[in-house]
Coordinates of C-alpha atoms and ligand atoms in Angstrom, one line a residue:
X405 CA 94.2 83.3 124.4
X406 CA 96.5 81.3 126.7
X407 CA 99.0 83.8 128.1
X408 CA 100.7 82.4 131.3
X409 CA 104.2 82.3 129.7
X410 CA 103.6 85.8 128.2
X411 CA 102.8 87.2 131.6
X412 CA 105.8 85.5 133.2
X413 CA 108.1 86.9 130.5
X414 CA 106.6 90.4 130.9
X415 CA 107.1 90.3 134.6
X416 CA 110.7 89.3 134.3
X417 CA 111.3 91.7 131.5
X418 CA 109.9 94.7 133.4
X419 CA 112.5 94.1 136.1
X420 CA 115.4 94.6 133.7
X421 CA 114.1 96.4 130.6
X422 CA 112.3 99.8 130.9
X423 CA 108.6 98.9 130.3
X424 CA 109.7 95.4 129.6
X425 CA 110.7 96.3 126.1
X426 CA 113.5 97.7 123.9
X427 CA 111.1 99.8 121.8
X428 CA 107.9 101.3 123.3
X429 CA 105.3 100.1 120.9
X430 CA 106.0 96.5 121.9
X431 CA 104.6 97.1 125.4
X432 CA 101.0 97.0 124.3
X433 CA 100.2 100.2 126.2
X434 CA 97.4 101.3 123.8
X435 CA 95.6 97.9 123.7
X436 CA 94.3 95.5 126.3
X437 CA 96.2 92.2 127.0
X438 CA 99.8 91.0 127.3
X439 CA 102.3 91.0 124.4
X440 CA 102.6 87.4 123.3
X441 CA 106.0 85.8 124.0
X442 CA 106.9 84.9 120.4
X443 CA 109.3 82.0 120.0
X444 CA 109.2 81.1 116.3
X445 CA 108.1 82.4 113.0
X446 CA 107.6 80.7 109.7
X447 CA 106.1 82.3 106.6
X448 CA 103.1 84.5 107.6
X449 CA 102.7 82.8 111.0
X450 CA 104.3 83.1 114.4
X451 CA 104.0 80.8 117.4
X452 CA 104.2 81.9 121.1
X453 CA 105.5 80.2 124.2
X454 CA 101.9 79.5 125.3
X455 CA 101.2 77.4 122.2
X456 CA 99.1 80.1 120.4
X457 CA 99.6 80.5 116.6
X458 CA 99.0 83.8 114.9
X459 CA 98.7 85.2 111.4
X460 CA 101.4 87.9 111.6
X461 CA 100.7 91.4 110.3
X462 CA 103.4 93.0 112.3
X463 CA 106.2 91.2 110.4
X464 CA 108.8 92.9 112.7
X465 CA 107.3 96.2 111.7
X466 CA 108.1 95.8 108.0
X467 CA 111.2 93.9 107.1
X468 CA 109.7 90.5 106.5
X469 CA 108.2 91.1 103.1
X470 CA 108.9 87.5 102.2
X471 CA 107.5 86.2 105.5
X472 CA 109.5 84.7 108.3
X473 CA 112.6 82.6 107.5
X474 CA 112.6 82.8 103.7
X475 CA 115.1 80.0 102.7
X476 CA 117.2 82.2 100.4
X477 CA 117.7 84.7 103.2
X478 CA 118.5 82.2 105.9
X479 CA 121.0 80.4 103.6
X480 CA 122.7 83.7 102.8
X481 CA 123.0 84.7 106.4
X482 CA 124.4 81.3 107.4
X483 CA 126.9 81.3 104.6
X484 CA 128.2 84.7 105.8
X485 CA 128.3 83.6 109.4
X486 CA 130.5 80.7 108.4
X487 CA 133.0 83.3 107.1
X488 CA 132.7 85.7 110.0
X489 CA 130.5 88.4 111.5
X490 CA 132.2 91.7 111.1
X491 CA 135.7 92.9 110.1
X492 CA 135.8 96.7 110.3
X493 CA 136.6 96.7 106.6
X494 CA 134.5 97.2 103.5
X495 CA 133.3 93.9 102.2
X496 CA 132.1 93.0 98.7
X497 CA 128.5 92.5 100.0
X498 CA 128.2 96.2 100.9
X499 CA 129.1 97.1 97.4
X500 CA 126.7 94.5 96.0
X501 CA 123.8 95.7 98.0
X502 CA 124.6 99.4 97.2
X503 CA 124.7 98.5 93.5
X504 CA 121.3 96.9 93.7
X505 CA 119.8 99.9 95.4
X506 CA 121.4 102.3 92.9
X507 CA 120.1 100.2 90.0
X508 CA 116.6 100.0 91.4
X509 CA 116.1 103.5 92.7
X510 CA 116.4 106.1 90.0
X511 CA 117.3 109.1 92.3
X512 CA 120.0 107.2 94.2
X513 CA 123.6 107.4 92.8
X514 CA 125.5 106.6 96.0
X515 CA 124.5 104.9 99.3
X516 CA 125.9 105.0 102.9
X517 CA 124.8 102.1 105.1
X518 CA 124.1 102.7 108.8
X519 CA 122.4 100.5 111.4
X520 CA 118.9 101.9 111.8
X521 CA 116.3 104.2 110.2
X522 CA 116.9 106.7 113.0
X523 CA 120.6 107.0 112.0
X524 CA 119.7 107.3 108.3
X525 CA 117.3 110.1 109.0
X526 CA 119.6 111.9 111.4
X527 CA 122.5 111.7 109.0
X528 CA 120.5 112.8 106.0
X529 CA 119.3 115.9 107.9
X530 CA 122.9 116.7 108.8
X531 CA 123.9 116.3 105.1
X532 CA 120.9 118.5 103.9
X533 CA 121.9 121.2 106.4
X534 CA 125.5 121.1 105.3
X535 CA 124.7 121.1 101.6
X536 CA 122.3 124.0 101.8
X537 CA 123.9 126.0 104.5
X538 CA 120.4 126.3 106.1
X539 CA 119.1 125.0 109.4
X540 CA 115.4 124.6 109.3
X541 CA 113.6 121.3 108.5
X542 CA 110.0 120.7 107.5
X543 CA 108.3 117.5 108.6
X544 CA 104.7 116.4 108.8
X545 CA 102.6 115.8 111.9
X546 CA 102.3 112.1 112.5
X547 CA 105.4 111.5 110.4
X548 CA 108.1 109.5 112.2
X549 CA 111.7 109.5 111.1
X550 CA 113.2 107.8 114.1
X551 CA 114.1 109.4 117.4
X552 CA 116.8 111.9 116.6
X553 CA 116.2 115.2 118.5
X554 CA 115.3 117.4 115.6
X555 CA 112.7 115.0 114.2
X556 CA 110.9 114.2 117.5
X557 CA 108.3 116.9 117.0
X558 CA 104.6 115.8 116.7
X559 CA 105.9 112.4 115.7
X560 CA 103.9 109.4 114.9
X561 CA 104.6 105.7 115.8
X562 CA 105.3 105.1 119.5
X563 CA 105.2 108.9 120.3
X564 CA 101.6 109.0 119.0
X565 CA 100.7 105.7 120.6
X566 CA 101.8 107.0 124.0
X567 CA 100.0 110.3 123.3
X568 CA 103.0 112.5 124.1
X569 CA 104.0 115.5 122.1
X570 CA 107.7 114.8 122.0
X571 CA 110.2 113.9 124.6
X572 CA 111.8 115.4 127.7
X573 CA 115.5 115.6 127.1
X574 CA 115.2 117.1 123.6
X575 CA 116.7 120.6 123.9
X576 CA 114.2 123.2 122.7
X577 CA 117.0 124.5 120.4
X578 CA 117.1 121.1 118.7
X579 CA 113.4 121.3 117.6
X580 CA 113.3 125.1 117.2
X581 CA 114.3 124.7 113.6
X582 CA 111.7 122.0 112.9
X583 CA 108.6 123.2 111.1
X584 CA 105.7 120.7 111.5
X585 CA 102.9 120.9 108.9
X586 CA 99.8 118.8 108.1
X587 CA 100.4 115.8 105.8
X588 CA 98.8 116.1 102.3
X589 CA 98.5 119.8 102.5
X590 CA 100.6 121.6 99.8
X591 CA 99.1 125.0 100.7
X592 CA 100.6 124.9 104.1
X593 CA 104.0 123.9 102.7
X594 CA 103.9 126.7 100.2
X595 CA 103.0 129.2 102.9
X596 CA 105.8 127.9 105.1
X597 CA 108.3 128.5 102.3
X598 CA 106.9 131.9 101.5
X599 CA 107.5 132.7 105.2
X600 CA 110.9 131.1 105.8
X601 CA 111.9 129.5 102.5
X602 CA 115.5 130.8 102.5
X603 CA 116.1 129.1 105.9
X604 CA 114.7 125.7 105.0
X605 CA 117.3 123.0 104.3
X606 CA 114.9 120.1 103.6
X607 CA 111.4 118.7 103.6
X608 CA 111.4 115.1 105.0
X609 CA 108.4 113.0 104.3
X610 CA 107.2 109.5 104.3
X611 CA 105.9 109.2 100.7
X612 CA 103.3 106.9 102.1
X613 CA 102.8 107.6 105.8
X614 CA 103.0 104.5 107.9
X615 CA 103.7 105.8 111.3
X616 CA 100.2 107.3 111.9
X617 CA 98.7 104.2 110.5
X618 CA 98.8 103.9 106.7
X619 CA 97.9 107.2 105.1
X620 CA 98.5 107.4 101.3
X621 CA 99.7 110.6 99.7
X622 CA 96.9 112.6 98.1
X623 CA 97.1 113.1 94.3
X624 CA 99.6 115.9 93.7
X625 CA 101.0 116.1 97.2
X626 CA 104.4 114.6 96.4
X627 CA 104.7 116.4 93.1
X628 CA 103.9 119.6 95.0
X629 CA 106.6 119.0 97.5
X630 CA 109.1 118.4 94.6
X631 CA 108.1 121.6 92.9
X632 CA 108.2 123.8 96.1
X633 CA 111.5 122.4 97.3
X634 CA 113.1 122.8 93.9
X635 CA 111.8 126.4 93.6
X636 CA 113.3 127.4 97.0
X637 CA 116.6 125.4 96.7
X638 CA 115.7 123.1 99.5
X639 CA 116.2 119.3 99.4
X640 CA 113.4 116.8 99.2
X641 CA 114.1 113.8 101.5
X642 CA 111.9 110.7 101.1
X643 CA 111.8 108.5 104.1
X644 CA 111.4 105.1 102.4
X645 CA 112.3 103.1 105.5
X646 CA 108.9 101.4 105.3
X647 CA 108.1 101.9 101.6
X648 CA 111.5 101.1 100.0
X649 CA 111.3 97.8 98.0
X650 CA 107.9 97.3 99.6
X651 CA 105.3 99.3 97.7
X652 CA 107.4 98.7 94.5
X653 CA 110.9 97.4 93.8
X654 CA 112.1 101.0 93.3
X655 CA 110.1 102.2 96.3
X656 CA 107.3 104.8 96.5
X657 CA 109.4 107.2 94.3
X658 CA 109.1 104.6 91.5
X659 CA 105.4 104.1 92.2
X660 CA 104.6 107.9 92.1
X661 CA 107.3 109.0 89.6
X662 CA 109.0 111.5 91.9
X663 CA 112.8 112.1 92.1
X664 CA 113.8 113.1 95.7
X665 CA 117.3 114.4 96.4
X666 CA 117.9 112.0 99.3
X667 CA 116.2 108.8 100.3
X668 CA 116.3 106.8 103.5
X669 CA 116.0 103.0 103.6
X670 CA 115.8 100.3 106.3
X671 CA 113.6 97.3 107.1
X672 CA 113.3 95.3 103.8
X673 CA 116.9 96.0 102.8
X674 CA 118.1 94.2 105.9
X675 CA 115.8 91.2 105.8
X676 CA 115.2 91.6 109.5
X677 CA 118.7 92.3 110.6
X678 CA 119.5 95.9 111.8
X679 CA 120.2 98.0 108.8
X680 CA 119.5 101.5 107.6
X681 CA 120.8 103.5 104.6
X682 CA 120.7 106.9 103.1
X683 CA 121.5 107.7 99.5
X684 CA 120.9 110.1 96.7
X685 CA 122.6 112.5 94.3
X686 CA 126.3 111.9 93.9
X687 CA 127.1 115.6 94.5
X688 CA 125.4 115.4 97.8
X689 CA 126.7 112.0 98.9
X690 CA 130.3 113.0 98.1
X691 CA 130.1 115.6 100.9
X692 CA 130.1 112.7 103.4
X693 CA 133.3 111.9 105.2
X694 CA 135.8 110.8 104.1
X695 CA 135.0 112.1 100.6
X696 CA 133.8 115.3 102.1
X697 CA 133.6 117.1 105.5
X698 CA 130.2 116.0 106.7
X699 CA 131.0 113.5 109.5
X700 CA 129.1 110.3 110.0
X701 CA 130.4 106.9 111.0
X702 CA 129.5 103.5 112.5
X703 CA 131.5 100.6 113.8
X704 CA 129.0 98.0 112.6
X705 CA 127.7 99.8 109.5
X706 CA 127.4 97.6 106.5
X707 CA 127.2 94.5 108.8
X708 CA 128.1 91.5 106.5
X709 CA 125.3 89.2 107.6
X710 CA 122.8 92.1 107.2
X711 CA 124.2 92.9 103.8
X712 CA 123.9 89.2 102.8
X713 CA 120.3 89.1 104.0
X714 CA 119.4 92.3 102.1
X715 CA 120.9 91.1 98.9
X716 CA 119.0 87.8 99.2
X717 CA 115.6 89.6 99.8
X718 CA 116.2 92.0 96.9
X719 CA 117.2 89.2 94.5
X720 CA 114.0 87.3 95.3
X721 CA 111.9 90.4 94.7
X722 CA 113.8 91.4 91.6
X723 CA 113.5 88.0 89.9
X724 CA 109.8 87.6 90.5
X725 CA 108.0 90.9 89.8
X726 CA 104.7 88.9 90.2
X727 CA 105.3 89.1 93.9
X728 CA 104.3 92.7 94.0
X729 CA 101.1 91.8 92.1
X730 CA 100.4 89.2 94.7
X731 CA 101.0 91.8 97.6
X732 CA 98.6 94.2 95.8
X733 CA 95.9 91.5 95.5
X734 CA 96.2 90.5 99.1
X735 CA 96.1 94.1 100.2
X736 CA 93.0 94.8 98.1
X737 CA 91.3 91.8 99.5
X738 CA 91.9 92.9 103.0
X739 CA 90.8 96.4 102.3
X740 CA 87.6 95.3 100.6
X741 CA 86.9 93.0 103.5
X742 CA 87.3 95.8 106.1
X743 CA 85.2 98.2 104.1
X744 CA 82.3 95.7 103.5
X745 CA 82.3 94.6 107.1
X746 CA 82.3 98.1 108.5
X747 CA 79.5 99.1 106.1
X748 CA 77.5 96.0 107.2
X749 CA 77.9 97.0 110.8
X750 CA 76.8 100.5 110.0
X751 CA 80.1 102.1 110.9
X752 CA 82.3 104.5 109.1
X753 CA 85.7 103.1 108.3
X754 CA 88.4 104.8 106.2
X755 CA 91.0 102.2 105.1
X756 CA 94.4 103.6 104.3
X757 CA 96.3 101.3 102.0
X758 CA 99.1 101.2 99.4
X759 CA 100.0 97.7 98.3
X760 CA 100.9 95.6 101.3
X761 CA 100.6 98.5 103.9
X762 CA 97.2 98.8 105.4
X763 CA 95.3 100.3 108.3
X764 CA 91.5 100.4 109.0
X765 CA 90.5 103.5 110.8
X766 CA 87.1 102.7 112.3
X767 CA 84.8 105.6 113.0
X768 CA 86.1 108.0 110.4
X769 CA 85.3 108.5 106.8
X770 CA 88.5 110.2 105.7
X771 CA 92.1 109.6 106.7
X772 CA 94.2 112.4 105.1
X773 CA 96.4 113.5 107.9
X774 CA 97.2 113.1 111.6
X775 CA 94.3 115.2 112.7
X776 CA 91.9 112.9 110.8
X777 CA 93.3 109.7 112.1
X778 CA 93.4 110.9 115.7
X779 CA 89.6 110.9 115.5
X780 CA 89.4 107.2 114.7
X781 CA 87.8 105.1 117.4
X782 CA 90.8 104.0 119.4
X783 CA 88.7 102.4 122.2
X784 CA 87.2 100.2 119.5
X785 CA 90.6 99.5 118.0
X786 CA 91.7 98.2 121.4
X787 CA 88.8 95.8 121.6
X788 CA 89.4 94.8 118.0
X789 CA 93.0 94.1 118.7
X790 CA 92.1 92.0 121.7
X791 CA 89.6 90.0 119.7
X792 CA 92.1 89.5 116.9
X793 CA 94.6 88.1 119.4
X794 CA 92.0 85.7 120.6
X795 CA 91.2 84.7 117.0
X796 CA 94.9 84.1 116.2
X797 CA 95.6 87.4 114.4
X798 CA 98.7 89.4 115.4
X799 CA 98.1 93.0 114.4
X800 CA 100.3 96.0 115.4
X801 CA 99.2 97.1 118.8
X802 CA 98.5 100.7 117.9
X803 CA 96.1 102.6 115.7
X804 CA 99.2 104.6 114.6
X805 CA 101.2 101.7 113.1
X806 CA 100.6 100.3 109.6
X807 CA 100.1 96.6 109.3
X808 CA 102.1 94.7 106.7
X809 CA 101.4 91.8 104.4
X810 CA 104.0 89.4 103.1
X811 CA 104.2 87.3 100.0
X812 CA 103.6 84.2 102.2
X813 CA 100.2 85.4 103.5
X814 CA 97.3 83.3 101.9
X815 CA 93.8 84.4 100.9
X816 CA 92.7 82.3 103.8
X817 CA 94.8 84.2 106.2
X818 CA 93.2 87.4 104.9
X819 CA 89.7 86.0 105.0
X820 CA 90.1 84.8 108.6
X821 CA 91.3 88.2 109.6
X822 CA 88.4 89.9 107.9
X823 CA 85.9 87.4 109.5
X824 CA 87.2 88.3 112.9
X825 CA 87.1 92.0 112.2
X826 CA 83.5 91.7 111.0
X827 CA 82.5 89.6 114.0
X828 CA 84.0 92.1 116.4
X829 CA 82.5 95.1 114.8
X830 CA 79.0 93.6 114.8
X831 CA 79.2 92.3 118.4
X832 CA 81.4 94.7 120.4
X833 CA 80.0 98.0 121.3
X834 CA 82.2 100.5 123.1
Ligands
LIG524 N1 106.8 102.4 113.3 C1 108.0 102.0 114.0 C2 109.2 102.1 113.2 N2 109.1 102.7 112.0 C3 107.8 100.7 114.7 C4 109.0 100.1 115.3 C5 109.3 100.5 116.7 O1 109.2 101.7 117.0 O2 109.6 99.7 117.5

C-alpha cells in the first residue's frame, strides 16, 4: 500500500492531537501500519490521499448504513444548511425525527436528543438512578457505553483495544457502584440481584455486543434480563447506539421482541453527523428537565443538519424494507466465506454476526463473552488487517470492534474481502 501521505499526516497530527487522533481506535495501535489518510468516500468505497481505494467496512463505526454520500441524505443536509446551522430553539426537524423513532421503536414514547452515544448513556444512567432512587448499575464486561466515568469499567472498544482496565482520572467512587458481569450469563445476573437487587437502578446492555467485536445475544439472555430487572424493580436499558435502525428498523428490541425501559441511539439516526438520543417510557422521560427535575442539557442538541440527515436515512430505510434483506444476505455471504476459508486453512474461527454487524474471531470456536473473544488470535488479526489494507479492504483496526456492511456493498466487495481473508490465513503463519 502506498502510504507516504498517510505518514506525513500522522506525523503532523501527532504534534497537535494526542496520539494523532480524536478517538483512540483511529490510531491503529493494535495493528501494523499507518492509518490511511482518507479524503473521499462514495457508496461502500473510500479513497485515500495516496491514491489507494478501499472497500470500507468501518463506515465511520456504524452510521453509514446507506454507504457514503447517499444522495437523499446529502440533499437534506444541504437544504438545511441553506436555512441555517443552529438556532438554540426547537425546530420541526427534531419533532419529526423523534416521531419517526417513537413510531418505529415500540418501547419508546418520548425521546431526548443529545450529541453523542456517551452523552445518551450518561444521561440514561442518571435518569435510571433518579427514577429508582438506587445507585448501582450492572454492565457487562466488554460492553462499551461511551466514556462516562461510571461506565468505564472493563469496557470494550478502545479500552479493550489498548488493553487497559479503565482509565486514570475516574474516581473510584464513580465506578464503585458499577457491577460488571459476563455477557450472555443470566445466572450471574440473577446472583448479583439476589445479592444487591434492592440497590440496582439499571442493567445496561448492548443487545448485540459490538464493542468486543460482534457477539450476538445467546437465546434467552435478553428475555432473562427483562424478567430479572422487572422482578427487582430495576430498569432495563438497551444501548442501541450500534444496533438501532441497523439490525432491524425497530432495532434489536424489534428483532428479539424485548421491551426495555430506556433505549440509547446514535450512529444511524444521525447519518454520520454527531447525534445521540435516549428515549423510553413516558413516565420516565417526563422526569427530565424541564418537565421534571433530572437535569440534562446541550447547546447543540437536536442539531438541525443532523436531524435532517437522520430523517433522510430513516425514510430511505422505512420505504424499502428490502434493504434489511439485502444487508442480511451480504452478512451471511461474508460469514460463510470466513467460516469456509478458516476451515480450509485448518483454523478455528467463531464468526459473530447479526445482520450487517460481523466479526471473525480466528483461533477460537466460541464467542459468547469478553473472556472468550480475548482468546482470539490477535497477532493473526494484526497480520490479517495489514494484508487487507494491501488488498484494498478497510476493516476496523481492532479485534474488539465490529465491522459494518452498508446497502451499497456488492457481492463482489464481499467476495474480494473473503478471498483476501482466505489467502492470508493460508499463507501467513504467526
Ligand atoms: N466502538 C466505538 C464506538 N461505539 C468506535 C468509535 C470510537 O471509539 O472512535
